[in-house]
Amino acid sequence: MDLKTIVSQMTLEEKAGMCSGRDFWRLKTVERLGVPEVMMSDGPHGLRKQEEDVDHLGEEDSNVAVCFPAACATACSFDRALLRRLGETLGDECQAEGVSVLLGPAVNIKRSPLCGRNFEYFSEDPCLTGELAAAYIQGVQSRHVGTSIKHFAANNQETRRMSVSAEIDERTLREIYLAGFETAVKKAQPWTVMCSYNRINGVYSSENKKLLTDILRGEWGFDGYVVSDWAATDDRVEGLRAGLDLEMPAGTGDTDREIVEAVRSGRLEERVLDGAVERILRRVFEYWENRRGGEKQHEAHHAVSREIAERCAVLLKNEGGVLPLRRGAKAALIGLFAKEPRYQGGGSSHIHPYRVAGAAEWMPELPYAQGYTLDDSLDEARIAEAVALAQGCEVAVVFAGLPEPYESEGRDRAHMRLPENQNELIRRVAQAQPNTVVVLHNGSPVEMPWAGQVKGILELYLGGEAVGEAAARLLYGDANPSGKLAETLPLRLEDNPSYLNFPGDDRKVEYREGVFVGYRYYDTKKMAVQFPFGHGLSYTTFEYSGLRLSAAEIPEDGTLTVTLQVKNTGAVAGEEAVQLYVAPPACGVPRPEKELRGFEKVALAPGEEKTVSFTLGRRAFAYYSERMQDWAVAPGAYTVEIGASSRDIRLAQRVLVRAEPLPAGPVTQNTVLNDRPDLEKMAPVLEPFFRNLWETLHLPEGRQAGERRWISSIPLRAMRSFYSLRSEDLEKLVADLNAAVRKEGE
Ligand code: BGC
């Protein structure tokens, strides 16, 4: 398809029209040139295809589709292959439904547990986020259907999401909030990127040239088109100039006319418009020429959804091996969610599911008591019934979690607690029955005041429509939990690093915790948490051994290969998510104690051992230097840590990374000597200078070292006041130091 020819044959009006939707979900057509009609749908964990009544908050109905586990759950798989398979399955569904672009994955970082959309997002960590998003994108796009990675960028809260300015320093933006997008774009080239509603440091994402053009296209090489989140455009022409190609959904036509006028008046270069149209058309035709339709496969995909749910489950606690349940054990099922599971979140991702059945339906042999209602009221009679049932059994399994109104697109949670009627039920059941297990359905962390009183906790997050069957299989040990937490579960909301600055005021939200998000904060501060990042148990056990680094020392642009062995030392088959963290040396920049730089999921039969390997490049050691406006590696000894969680490091070894210290810039009168990485090079100037100074001051030898330490910690100019240093001598010192630094550096 010769796109340039098509674009050259389009009128100015047709081109402007191509840059906004025809309706809520479709793009415009240009019949005379053979530009076909294509449509998009939400996303991300199932298809919300709306034929007639449309909306972006999931209120109106959509075609029946399989609801897969949400990203809060799938992230816990730490499994690229699984995410790819989810993507492939969704891609097939899009083909069957005639959908050209699926609006996902959603990859914003979980800054606060309160964000109402955390259930749609993967993690508090950008490495995990980016890798899993890339796999999902590759899966969908292998079916010639596009993705729209969203929401670019820094959409980390729902409160005032359409107006708030996220105030973020450059380093934090790069290391935390952009890094996931960066990995996904570079590895998987999503067809489209969806810009966020909010502003970043005052500039709307929809007209943020630095974001949409300089970084996304210039630095990362993105070659698809940028689409606005629904109604995120502010100044349409400014947006186009900044790199926003497509405005969704359809407007009144006014913005198309603004584009036409801007070209006519010379405010907008026509080639900018042409570029946007070409990028949009390339993806339109890529879908159109490869569309193949196909049958809807609800039954088969329901089974895929169940398997994914099983592989994402996180066994948080399993004291005395209370799980798996013995078949034939007298177990009680307690809690409404055992019958009617909470399996998805509210808003634009809301799926009209194919088939939902609770765990109780898959465990019909077990007695059941409802225990609570979803209206938060304390129902003594129901609690008493549940307690009596629990007492008469060998083990009680309480299904608890967040009712849907608690977390949804469009609003943040007000607190991190479960409804009090559920907390009370769990406490009372646990008092009556020592073998109590809690199964959780929630899109983001909840406080667990009863964690010490129960023997088992199985976290299922929002596990999709088949979560009931998955729960039954997991509880009975037909499936072995292998998920790991993709976020830290703090003891209480107040512990979260964004607590004092979330959700900000009516204009802005300041990301004052900087790069210390999630475990980067909790672990660096060595704080007690409920469960750490990366934590998750199994019905079997794993032994880590034989850590080997390919070199003891590498140059900063070298690569390091890391290998180790993992062995299944238990009696059943299982999978383990092996995590690699890198701990940096002190380098004059505040850095997290360690950061996730790799992960691999390994499946092992009982007794089986496998070698796991990782390759680390420069970025694994780097931080973003604001001064250099680039990634920088500090020289020194880094520790490569292999863990079963961020707090369960099994193996560790050091590697020396050789790197040039950052150029320090010229010496000025305000220079503090101690802050110079090139202090050694200054010795030929400083030695005679200090000798001279001590002589002038008649300073006894015993005091000289202390005085020199003090002088090295203050701006050079302060010597004028403290030591009567003449201005001309100060100027000469600065000039000599600069000469010394330059000479040595040449
Ligand atoms: C959401 C997007 C979604 C779009 C279309 C917006 O409100 O933020 O994630 O894709 O609506 O439904």
CSV table of N, CA and C and ligand atoms in Angstrom, one decimal, residues 25 42 48 55-56 103 117 150-151 161 194 197 229-230 348 409, ligand 1:
chain,number,residue,atom,x,y,z
A,25,TRP,N,-15.8,4.9,18.8
A,25,TRP,CA,-14.9,3.8,18.7
A,25,TRP,C,-14.2,3.7,17.3
A,42,ASP,N,-11.9,-1.2,24.2
A,42,ASP,CA,-11.2,-1.5,25.4
A,42,ASP,C,-11.2,-3.0,25.5
A,48,ARG,N,-14.2,-5.2,25.3
A,48,ARG,CA,-15.5,-4.5,25.6
A,48,ARG,C,-16.0,-3.8,24.3
A,55,ASP,N,-19.9,4.3,25.9
A,55,ASP,CA,-19.4,5.1,27.0
A,55,ASP,C,-18.0,4.6,27.3
A,56,HIS,N,-17.4,5.4,28.1
A,56,HIS,CA,-16.0,5.1,28.5
A,56,HIS,C,-15.9,4.7,30.0
A,103,LEU,N,-7.4,-1.4,23.3
A,103,LEU,CA,-6.9,-0.3,24.2
A,103,LEU,C,-6.2,-0.8,25.5
A,117,ARG,N,-7.4,2.8,39.9
A,117,ARG,CA,-7.2,2.0,38.7
A,117,ARG,C,-6.0,1.1,38.8
A,150,LYS,N,-1.0,2.4,27.5
A,150,LYS,CA,-1.6,3.6,28.1
A,150,LYS,C,-1.3,3.7,29.6
A,151,HIS,N,-1.4,4.8,30.3
A,151,HIS,CA,-1.8,6.1,29.8
A,151,HIS,C,-0.5,6.9,29.9
A,161,ARG,N,-8.0,13.4,37.5
A,161,ARG,CA,-7.1,12.8,36.5
A,161,ARG,C,-7.1,13.6,35.2
A,194,MET,N,-1.4,5.6,23.9
A,194,MET,CA,-2.5,6.5,24.4
A,194,MET,C,-1.9,7.5,25.4
A,197,TYR,N,-4.6,11.9,30.5
A,197,TYR,CA,-5.4,13.1,30.6
A,197,TYR,C,-4.6,14.2,31.3
A,229,ASP,N,-6.2,9.9,25.1
A,229,ASP,CA,-7.2,9.3,25.9
A,229,ASP,C,-8.5,10.0,25.6
A,230,TRP,N,-9.7,9.3,25.9
A,230,TRP,CA,-11.0,9.8,25.4
A,230,TRP,C,-11.3,11.2,26.0
A,348,SER,N,-13.8,1.6,32.3
A,348,SER,CA,-13.8,1.3,30.9
A,348,SER,C,-13.3,-0.1,30.6
A,409,GLU,N,-12.2,2.8,38.0
A,409,GLU,CA,-11.8,4.0,37.3
A,409,GLU,C,-12.6,5.2,37.7
B,1,BGC,C1,-9.9,5.5,29.8
B,1,BGC,C2,-9.1,4.7,28.8
B,1,BGC,C3,-10.1,4.0,27.9
B,1,BGC,C4,-11.0,5.0,27.2
B,1,BGC,C5,-12.0,4.4,26.3
B,1,BGC,C6,-10.9,6.5,29.2
B,1,BGC,O1,-11.8,7.1,30.1
B,1,BGC,O2,-9.0,6.3,30.6
B,1,BGC,O3,-8.3,3.8,29.5
B,1,BGC,O4,-9.4,3.2,27.0
B,1,BGC,O5,-11.7,5.8,28.2
B,1,BGC,O6,-13.0,3.8,27.0
